[in-house]
Rosetta silent file (secondary structure, phi, psi, omega in degrees, C-alpha in Angstrom):
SEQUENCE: XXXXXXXXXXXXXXXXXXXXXXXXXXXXXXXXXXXXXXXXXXXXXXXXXXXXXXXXXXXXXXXXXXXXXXXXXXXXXXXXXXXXXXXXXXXXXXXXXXXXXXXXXXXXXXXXXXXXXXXXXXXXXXXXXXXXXXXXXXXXXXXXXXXXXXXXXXXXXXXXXXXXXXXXXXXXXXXXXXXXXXXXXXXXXXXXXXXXXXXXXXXXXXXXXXXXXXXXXXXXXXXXXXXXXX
SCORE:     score description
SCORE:     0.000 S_00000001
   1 L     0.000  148.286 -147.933    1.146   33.441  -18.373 S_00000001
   2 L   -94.316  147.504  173.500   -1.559   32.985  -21.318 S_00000001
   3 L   -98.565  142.229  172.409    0.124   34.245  -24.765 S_00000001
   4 L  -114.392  128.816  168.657   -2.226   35.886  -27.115 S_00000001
   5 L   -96.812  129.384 -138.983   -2.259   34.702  -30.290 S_00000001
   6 L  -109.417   -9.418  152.723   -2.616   37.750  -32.230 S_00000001
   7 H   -55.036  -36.781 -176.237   -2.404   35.634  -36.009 S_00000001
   8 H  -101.209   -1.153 -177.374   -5.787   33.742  -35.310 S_00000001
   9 H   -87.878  -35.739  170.467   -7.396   36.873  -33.810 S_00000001
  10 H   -50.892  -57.948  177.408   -6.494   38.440  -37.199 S_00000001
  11 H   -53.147  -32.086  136.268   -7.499   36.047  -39.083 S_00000001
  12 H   -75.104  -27.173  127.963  -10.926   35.587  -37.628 S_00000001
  13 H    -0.928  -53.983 -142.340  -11.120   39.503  -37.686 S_00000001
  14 H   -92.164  -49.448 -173.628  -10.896   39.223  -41.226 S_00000001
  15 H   -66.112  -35.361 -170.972  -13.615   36.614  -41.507 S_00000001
  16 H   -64.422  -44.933 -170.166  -16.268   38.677  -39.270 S_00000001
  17 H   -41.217  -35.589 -159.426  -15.225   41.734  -41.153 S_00000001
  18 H   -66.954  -54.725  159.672  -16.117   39.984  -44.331 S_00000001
  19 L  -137.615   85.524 -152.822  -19.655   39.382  -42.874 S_00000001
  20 H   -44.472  -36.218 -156.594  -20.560   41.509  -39.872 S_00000001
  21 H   -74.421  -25.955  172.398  -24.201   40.938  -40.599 S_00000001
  22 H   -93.033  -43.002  145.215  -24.248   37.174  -40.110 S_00000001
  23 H   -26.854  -84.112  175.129  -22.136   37.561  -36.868 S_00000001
  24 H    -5.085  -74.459 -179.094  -24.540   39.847  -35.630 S_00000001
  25 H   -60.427  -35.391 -169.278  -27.308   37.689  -36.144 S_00000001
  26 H   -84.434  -22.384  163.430  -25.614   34.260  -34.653 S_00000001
  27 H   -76.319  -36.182 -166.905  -24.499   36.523  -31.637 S_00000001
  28 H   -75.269  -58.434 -169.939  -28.244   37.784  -31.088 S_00000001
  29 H   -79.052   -0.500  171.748  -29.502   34.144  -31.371 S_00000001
  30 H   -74.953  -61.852 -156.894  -27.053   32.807  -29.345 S_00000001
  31 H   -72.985  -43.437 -158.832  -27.304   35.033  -26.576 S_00000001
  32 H   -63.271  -94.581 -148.306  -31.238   35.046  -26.938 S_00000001
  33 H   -28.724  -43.942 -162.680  -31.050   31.118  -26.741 S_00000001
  34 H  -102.300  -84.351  178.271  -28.958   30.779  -23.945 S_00000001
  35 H    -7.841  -57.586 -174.456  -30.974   33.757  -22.124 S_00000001
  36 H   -77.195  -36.899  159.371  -33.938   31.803  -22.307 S_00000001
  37 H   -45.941  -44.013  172.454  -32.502   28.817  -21.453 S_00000001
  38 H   -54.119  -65.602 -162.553  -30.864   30.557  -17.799 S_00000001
  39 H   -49.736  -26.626 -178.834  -34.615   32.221  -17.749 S_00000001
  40 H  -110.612   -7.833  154.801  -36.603   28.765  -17.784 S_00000001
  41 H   -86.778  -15.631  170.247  -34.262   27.187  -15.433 S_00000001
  42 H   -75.358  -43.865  172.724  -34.500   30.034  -13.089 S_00000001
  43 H   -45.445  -54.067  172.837  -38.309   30.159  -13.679 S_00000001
  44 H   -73.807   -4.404  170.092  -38.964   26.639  -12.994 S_00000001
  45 H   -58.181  -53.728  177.766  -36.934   26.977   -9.770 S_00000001
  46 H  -110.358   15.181  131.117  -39.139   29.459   -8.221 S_00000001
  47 H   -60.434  -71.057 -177.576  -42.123   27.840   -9.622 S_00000001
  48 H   -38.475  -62.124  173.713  -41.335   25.092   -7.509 S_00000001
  49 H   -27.877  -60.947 -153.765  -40.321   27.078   -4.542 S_00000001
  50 H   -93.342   -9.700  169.607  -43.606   29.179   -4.840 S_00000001
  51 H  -109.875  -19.001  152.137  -46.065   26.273   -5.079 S_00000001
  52 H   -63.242  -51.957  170.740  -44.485   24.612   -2.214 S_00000001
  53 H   -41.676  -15.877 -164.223  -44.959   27.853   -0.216 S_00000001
  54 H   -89.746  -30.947 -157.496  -48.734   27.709   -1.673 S_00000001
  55 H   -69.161  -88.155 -165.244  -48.863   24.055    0.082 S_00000001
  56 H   -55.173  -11.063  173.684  -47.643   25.130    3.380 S_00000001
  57 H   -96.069  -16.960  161.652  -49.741   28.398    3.737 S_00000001
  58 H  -108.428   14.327  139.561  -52.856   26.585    2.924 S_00000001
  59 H   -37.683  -50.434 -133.297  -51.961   23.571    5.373 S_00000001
  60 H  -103.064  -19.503  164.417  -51.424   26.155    7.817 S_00000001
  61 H   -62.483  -32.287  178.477  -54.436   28.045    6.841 S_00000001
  62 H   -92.228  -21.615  148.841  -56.710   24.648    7.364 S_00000001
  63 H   -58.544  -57.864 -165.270  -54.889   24.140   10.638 S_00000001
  64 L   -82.711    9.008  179.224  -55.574   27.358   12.165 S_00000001
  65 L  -104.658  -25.617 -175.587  -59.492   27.127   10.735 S_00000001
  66 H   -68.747  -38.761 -174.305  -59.375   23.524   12.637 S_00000001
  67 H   -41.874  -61.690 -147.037  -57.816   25.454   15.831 S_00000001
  68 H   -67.910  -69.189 -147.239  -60.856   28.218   15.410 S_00000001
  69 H   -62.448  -27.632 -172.877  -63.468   25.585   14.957 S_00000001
  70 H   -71.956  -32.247 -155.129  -62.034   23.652   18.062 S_00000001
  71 H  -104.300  -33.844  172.384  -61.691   26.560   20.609 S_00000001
  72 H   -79.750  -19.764  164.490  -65.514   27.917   19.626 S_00000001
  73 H   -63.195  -45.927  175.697  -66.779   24.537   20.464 S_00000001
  74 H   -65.474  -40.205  175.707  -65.071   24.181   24.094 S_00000001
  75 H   -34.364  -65.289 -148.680  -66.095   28.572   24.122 S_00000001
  76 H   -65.284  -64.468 -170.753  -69.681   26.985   23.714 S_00000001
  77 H   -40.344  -32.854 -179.462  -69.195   23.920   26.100 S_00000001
  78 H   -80.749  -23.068  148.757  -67.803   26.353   28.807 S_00000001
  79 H   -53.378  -37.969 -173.525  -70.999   28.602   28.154 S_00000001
  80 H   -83.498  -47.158  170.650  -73.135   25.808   28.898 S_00000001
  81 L   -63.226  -14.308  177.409  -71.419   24.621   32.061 S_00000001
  82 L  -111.581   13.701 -170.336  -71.888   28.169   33.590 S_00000001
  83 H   -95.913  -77.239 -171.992  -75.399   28.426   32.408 S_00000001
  84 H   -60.395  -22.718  159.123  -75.933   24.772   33.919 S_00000001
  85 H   -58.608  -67.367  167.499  -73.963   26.086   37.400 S_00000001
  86 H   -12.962  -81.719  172.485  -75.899   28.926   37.272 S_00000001
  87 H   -37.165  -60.727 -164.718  -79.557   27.335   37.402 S_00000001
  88 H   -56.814  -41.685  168.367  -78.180   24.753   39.857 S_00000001
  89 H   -35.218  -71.166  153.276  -76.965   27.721   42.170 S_00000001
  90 H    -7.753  -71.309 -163.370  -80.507   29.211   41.945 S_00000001
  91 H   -87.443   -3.601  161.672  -82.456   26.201   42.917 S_00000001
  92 L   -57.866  128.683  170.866  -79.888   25.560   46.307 S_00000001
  93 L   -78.677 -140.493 -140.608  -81.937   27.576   48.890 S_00000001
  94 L  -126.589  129.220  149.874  -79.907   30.142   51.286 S_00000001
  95 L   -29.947  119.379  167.565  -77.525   28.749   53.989 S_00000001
  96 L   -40.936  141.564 -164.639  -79.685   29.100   57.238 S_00000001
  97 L   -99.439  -13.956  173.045  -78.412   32.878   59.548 S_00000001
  98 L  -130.401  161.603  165.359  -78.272   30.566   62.309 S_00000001
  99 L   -99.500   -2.169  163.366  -76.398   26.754   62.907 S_00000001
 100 L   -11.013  -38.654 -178.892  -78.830   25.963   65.804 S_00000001
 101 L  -109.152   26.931 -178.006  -80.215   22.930   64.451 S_00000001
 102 L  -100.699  -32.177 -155.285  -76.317   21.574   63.822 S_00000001
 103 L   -60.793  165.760 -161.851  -75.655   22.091   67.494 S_00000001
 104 L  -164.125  160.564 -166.931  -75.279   19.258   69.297 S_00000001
 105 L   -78.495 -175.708 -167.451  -74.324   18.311   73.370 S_00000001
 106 L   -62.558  177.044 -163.139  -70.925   18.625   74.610 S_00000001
 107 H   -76.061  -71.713 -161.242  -67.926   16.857   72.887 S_00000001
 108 H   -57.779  -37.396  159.720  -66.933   14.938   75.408 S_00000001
 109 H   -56.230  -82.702  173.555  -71.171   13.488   75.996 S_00000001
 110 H     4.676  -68.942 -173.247  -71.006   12.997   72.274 S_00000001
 111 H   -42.403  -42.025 -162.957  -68.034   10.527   72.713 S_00000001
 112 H   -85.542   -7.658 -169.231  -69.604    8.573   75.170 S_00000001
 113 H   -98.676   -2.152  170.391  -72.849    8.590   73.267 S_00000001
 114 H   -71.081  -56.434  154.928  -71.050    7.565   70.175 S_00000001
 115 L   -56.428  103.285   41.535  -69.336    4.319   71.842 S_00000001
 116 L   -89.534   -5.730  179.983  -72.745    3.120   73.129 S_00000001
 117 L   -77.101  165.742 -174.225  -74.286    2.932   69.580 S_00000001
 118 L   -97.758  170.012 -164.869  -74.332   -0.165   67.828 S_00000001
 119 H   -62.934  -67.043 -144.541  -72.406   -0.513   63.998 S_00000001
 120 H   -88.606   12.590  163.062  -75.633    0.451   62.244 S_00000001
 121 H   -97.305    6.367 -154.346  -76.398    3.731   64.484 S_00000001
 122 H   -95.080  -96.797  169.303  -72.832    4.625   64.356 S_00000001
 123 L    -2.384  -51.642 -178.397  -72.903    4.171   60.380 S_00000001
 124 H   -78.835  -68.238 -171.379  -76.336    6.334   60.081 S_00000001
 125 H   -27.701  -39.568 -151.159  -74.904    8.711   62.771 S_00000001
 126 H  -106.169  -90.649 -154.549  -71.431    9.195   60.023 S_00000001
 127 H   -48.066  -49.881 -173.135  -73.893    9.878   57.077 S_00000001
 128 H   -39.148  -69.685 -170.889  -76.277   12.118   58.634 S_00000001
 129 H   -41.318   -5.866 -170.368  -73.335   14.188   60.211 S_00000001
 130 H   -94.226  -55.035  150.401  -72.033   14.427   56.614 S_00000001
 131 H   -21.847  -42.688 -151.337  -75.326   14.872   55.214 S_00000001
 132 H   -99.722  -41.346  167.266  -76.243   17.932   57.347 S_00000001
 133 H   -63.549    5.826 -170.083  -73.325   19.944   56.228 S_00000001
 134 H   -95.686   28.299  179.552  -73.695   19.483   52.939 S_00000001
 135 H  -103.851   -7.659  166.848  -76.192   22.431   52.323 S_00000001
 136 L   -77.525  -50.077 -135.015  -73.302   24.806   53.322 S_00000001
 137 H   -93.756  -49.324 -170.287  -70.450   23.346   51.695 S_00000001
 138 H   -40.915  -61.187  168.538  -72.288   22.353   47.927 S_00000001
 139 H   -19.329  -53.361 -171.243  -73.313   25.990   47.750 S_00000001
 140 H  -113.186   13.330  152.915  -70.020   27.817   47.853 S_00000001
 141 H   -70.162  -63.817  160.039  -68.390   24.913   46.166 S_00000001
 142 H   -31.173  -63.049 -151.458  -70.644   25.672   43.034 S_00000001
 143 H   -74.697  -29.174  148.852  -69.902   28.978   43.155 S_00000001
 144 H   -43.670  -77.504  172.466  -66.218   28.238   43.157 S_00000001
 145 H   -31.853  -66.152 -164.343  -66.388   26.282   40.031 S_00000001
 146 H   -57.237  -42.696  162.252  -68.544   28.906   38.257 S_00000001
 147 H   -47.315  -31.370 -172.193  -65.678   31.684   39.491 S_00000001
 148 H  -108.148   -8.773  178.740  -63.149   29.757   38.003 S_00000001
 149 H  -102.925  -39.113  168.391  -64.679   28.881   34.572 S_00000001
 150 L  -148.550   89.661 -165.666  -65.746   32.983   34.398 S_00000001
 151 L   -57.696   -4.932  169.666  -64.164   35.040   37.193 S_00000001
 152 L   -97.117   27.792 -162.575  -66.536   38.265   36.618 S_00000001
 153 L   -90.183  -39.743 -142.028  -69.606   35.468   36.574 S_00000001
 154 L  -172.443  117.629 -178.816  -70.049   34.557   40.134 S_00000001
 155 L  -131.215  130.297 -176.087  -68.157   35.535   43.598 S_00000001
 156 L   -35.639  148.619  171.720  -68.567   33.370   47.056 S_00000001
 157 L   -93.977  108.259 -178.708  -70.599   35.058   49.427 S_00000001
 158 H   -28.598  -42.364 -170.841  -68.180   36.288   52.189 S_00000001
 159 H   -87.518    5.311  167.566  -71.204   35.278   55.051 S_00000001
 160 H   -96.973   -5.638 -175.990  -71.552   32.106   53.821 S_00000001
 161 H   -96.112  -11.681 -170.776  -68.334   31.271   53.789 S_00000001
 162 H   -84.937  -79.229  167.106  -68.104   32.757   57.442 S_00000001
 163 H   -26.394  -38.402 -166.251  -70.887   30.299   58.603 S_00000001
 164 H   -74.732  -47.064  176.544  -69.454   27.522   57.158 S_00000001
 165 H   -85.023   -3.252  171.279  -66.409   28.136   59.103 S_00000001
 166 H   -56.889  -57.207  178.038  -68.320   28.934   62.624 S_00000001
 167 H   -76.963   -1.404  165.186  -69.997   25.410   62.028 S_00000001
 168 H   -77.285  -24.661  174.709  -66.917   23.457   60.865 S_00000001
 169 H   -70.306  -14.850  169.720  -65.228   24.432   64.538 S_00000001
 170 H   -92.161  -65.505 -166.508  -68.116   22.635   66.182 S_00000001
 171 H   -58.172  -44.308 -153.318  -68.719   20.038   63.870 S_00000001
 172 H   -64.176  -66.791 -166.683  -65.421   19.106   62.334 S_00000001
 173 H   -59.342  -53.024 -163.648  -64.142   17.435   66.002 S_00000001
 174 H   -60.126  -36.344  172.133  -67.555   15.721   66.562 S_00000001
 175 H   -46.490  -57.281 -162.166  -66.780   14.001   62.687 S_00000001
 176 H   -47.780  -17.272  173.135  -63.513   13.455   63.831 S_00000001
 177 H  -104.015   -8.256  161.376  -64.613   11.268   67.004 S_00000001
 178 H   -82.915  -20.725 -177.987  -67.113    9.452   64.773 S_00000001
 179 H   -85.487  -16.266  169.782  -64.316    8.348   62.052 S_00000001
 180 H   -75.702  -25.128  163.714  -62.157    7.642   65.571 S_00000001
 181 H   -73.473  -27.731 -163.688  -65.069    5.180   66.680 S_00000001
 182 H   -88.324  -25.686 -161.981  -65.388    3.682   63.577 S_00000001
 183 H   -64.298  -77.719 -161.504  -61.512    3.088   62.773 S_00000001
 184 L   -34.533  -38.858 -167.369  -61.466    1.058   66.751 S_00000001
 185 L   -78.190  -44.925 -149.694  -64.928   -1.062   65.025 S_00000001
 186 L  -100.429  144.502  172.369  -63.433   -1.834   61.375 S_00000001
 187 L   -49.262  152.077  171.010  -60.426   -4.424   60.598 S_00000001
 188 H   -79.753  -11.214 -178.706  -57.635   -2.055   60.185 S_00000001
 189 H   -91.910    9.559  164.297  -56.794   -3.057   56.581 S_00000001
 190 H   -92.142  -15.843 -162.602  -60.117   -1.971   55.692 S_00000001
 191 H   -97.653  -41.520 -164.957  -59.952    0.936   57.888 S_00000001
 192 L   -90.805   -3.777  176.830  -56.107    2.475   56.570 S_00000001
 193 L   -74.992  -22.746 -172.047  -58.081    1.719   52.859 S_00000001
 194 L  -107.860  -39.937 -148.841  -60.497    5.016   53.721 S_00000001
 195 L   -56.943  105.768  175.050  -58.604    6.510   56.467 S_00000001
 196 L  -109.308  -25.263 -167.374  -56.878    9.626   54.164 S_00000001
 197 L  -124.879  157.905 -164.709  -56.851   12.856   55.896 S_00000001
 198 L  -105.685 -163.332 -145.795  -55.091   13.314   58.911 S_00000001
 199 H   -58.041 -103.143  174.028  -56.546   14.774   62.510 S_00000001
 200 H    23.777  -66.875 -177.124  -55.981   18.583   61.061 S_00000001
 201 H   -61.179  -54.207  144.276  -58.762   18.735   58.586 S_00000001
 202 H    -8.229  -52.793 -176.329  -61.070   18.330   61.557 S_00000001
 203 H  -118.359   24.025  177.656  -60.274   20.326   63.650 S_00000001
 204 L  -108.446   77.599  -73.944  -58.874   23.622   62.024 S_00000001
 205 L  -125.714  -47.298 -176.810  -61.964   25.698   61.536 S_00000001
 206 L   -72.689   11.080 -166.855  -60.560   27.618   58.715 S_00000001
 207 L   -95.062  121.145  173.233  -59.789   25.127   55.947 S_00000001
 208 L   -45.110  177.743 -157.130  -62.010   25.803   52.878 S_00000001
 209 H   -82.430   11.193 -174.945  -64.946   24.122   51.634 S_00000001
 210 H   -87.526  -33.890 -167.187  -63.083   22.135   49.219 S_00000001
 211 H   -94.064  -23.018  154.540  -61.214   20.313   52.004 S_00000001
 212 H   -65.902  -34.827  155.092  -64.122   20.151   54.069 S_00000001
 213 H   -54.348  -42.353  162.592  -65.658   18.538   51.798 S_00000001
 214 H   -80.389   -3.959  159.438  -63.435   15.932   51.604 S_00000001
 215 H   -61.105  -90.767 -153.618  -63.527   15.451   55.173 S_00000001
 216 H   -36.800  -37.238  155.561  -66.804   15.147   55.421 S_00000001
 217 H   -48.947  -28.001  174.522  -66.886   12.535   52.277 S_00000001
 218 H   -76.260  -62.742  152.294  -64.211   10.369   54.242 S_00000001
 219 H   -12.750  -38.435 -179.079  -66.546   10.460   57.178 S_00000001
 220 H  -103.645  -26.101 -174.901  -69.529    9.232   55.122 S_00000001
 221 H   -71.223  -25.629 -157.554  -67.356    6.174   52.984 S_00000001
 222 H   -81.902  -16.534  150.001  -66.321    4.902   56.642 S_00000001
 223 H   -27.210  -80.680  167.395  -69.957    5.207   57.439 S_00000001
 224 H   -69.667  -27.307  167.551  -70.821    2.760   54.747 S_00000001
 225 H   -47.445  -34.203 -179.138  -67.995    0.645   55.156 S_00000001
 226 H   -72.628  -34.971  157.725  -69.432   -0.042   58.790 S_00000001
 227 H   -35.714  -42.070 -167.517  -72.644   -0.739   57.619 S_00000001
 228 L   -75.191    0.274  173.147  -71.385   -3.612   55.645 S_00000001
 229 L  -123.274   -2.568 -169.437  -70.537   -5.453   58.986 S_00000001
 230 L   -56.438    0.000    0.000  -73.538   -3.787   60.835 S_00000001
């Protein structure tokens, strides 16, 4: 336990007593001095502090102006692509109200008249057939895209998509026995290089025009591959 010594507190007593006014003053400049000192080490503290914080809010301010400028440029590019949909849609005429001029003899005639052609009628026979559907399917493909880049923009037309699938139940087996003629005609490792989609896409009447499409594009590569031995 600390002992007070109560002789040197007198004794320094005695001296302040003697001259309070010069204490006074050496306590006031003391305390000022070391007040300002605490005051300019606190100050430059949150100086620092506060001009880093100036840093990262206008990084993050020149980020988010880069963001802005980036997102009104794609805005615009995605304006242009539905402009440029648009137009193309336009200039497509109308799907035809009847498939009459798709129609074709019976399957099984077909087959046989498919196995008497030679490699280069087979080969025109697989483009044409590809060829004639593709004023159905390109239509309501478009129109897909343009739906999906601005869904109040642009909506398939239920009867065209209805047509498409009346004439894919006739057509889609008659592809399907020309890519079965051609596969029997082609080496098979050139033949398993296009062959992709299985029977099913052919023959299911209801499979949209995106996968119809890609039928019908497999149909037309094995077309030109057969040419090339034609």
């Amino acid at each position: 336990m600390a002992v007070i010594n109560w002789d040197l507190l007198s004794r320094e007593w005695d001296v302040i007593s003697q001259a309070p006014a010069t204490f006074l003053i050496a306590l006031t400049l003391s305390t000022v001095i070391v007040g300002g000192i605490i005051r300019w080490f606190f100050e430059k503290e949150f100086r620092g502090k506060l001009n880093g914080r100036e840093g990262e809010i206008s990084l993050l301010k020149q980020q988010l102006e880069a963001e802005k400028n980036e997102f009104l440029r794609q805005l615009a590019r995605r304006d242009e692509e539905i402009v440029e949909l648009k137009n193309k849609i336009e200039t497509i005429p109308e799907a035809p109200k009847s498939n009459s001029s798709l129609r074709v003899d019976g399957l099984d005639q077909y087959k046989n008249r498919l196995n008497q052609y030679s490699n280069a009628e087979l080969a025109r026979e697989a483009r044409q057939a590809a060829k004639r559907l593709r004023s159905l399917v390109d239509p309501i493909l478009l129109k897909q895209r343009v739906a999906l880049l601005n869904p109040s923009e642009s909506r398939v037309n239920h009867a065209q998509e209805v047509h498409l699938h009346n004439t894919w139940s006739s057509e889609g087996p008659r592809m399907l026995e020309i890519k079965r003629e051609i596969i029997k005609r082609l080496p098979n490792d050139r033949a398993d290089l296009i062959d992709r989609y299985p029977d099913p896409y052919y023959q299911n009447s209801t499979m949209d025009a995106e996968i119809i499409s890609q039928a019908m594009t497999e149909v037309a590569d094995f077309g030109s591959e057969l040419k090339k031995i034609a």
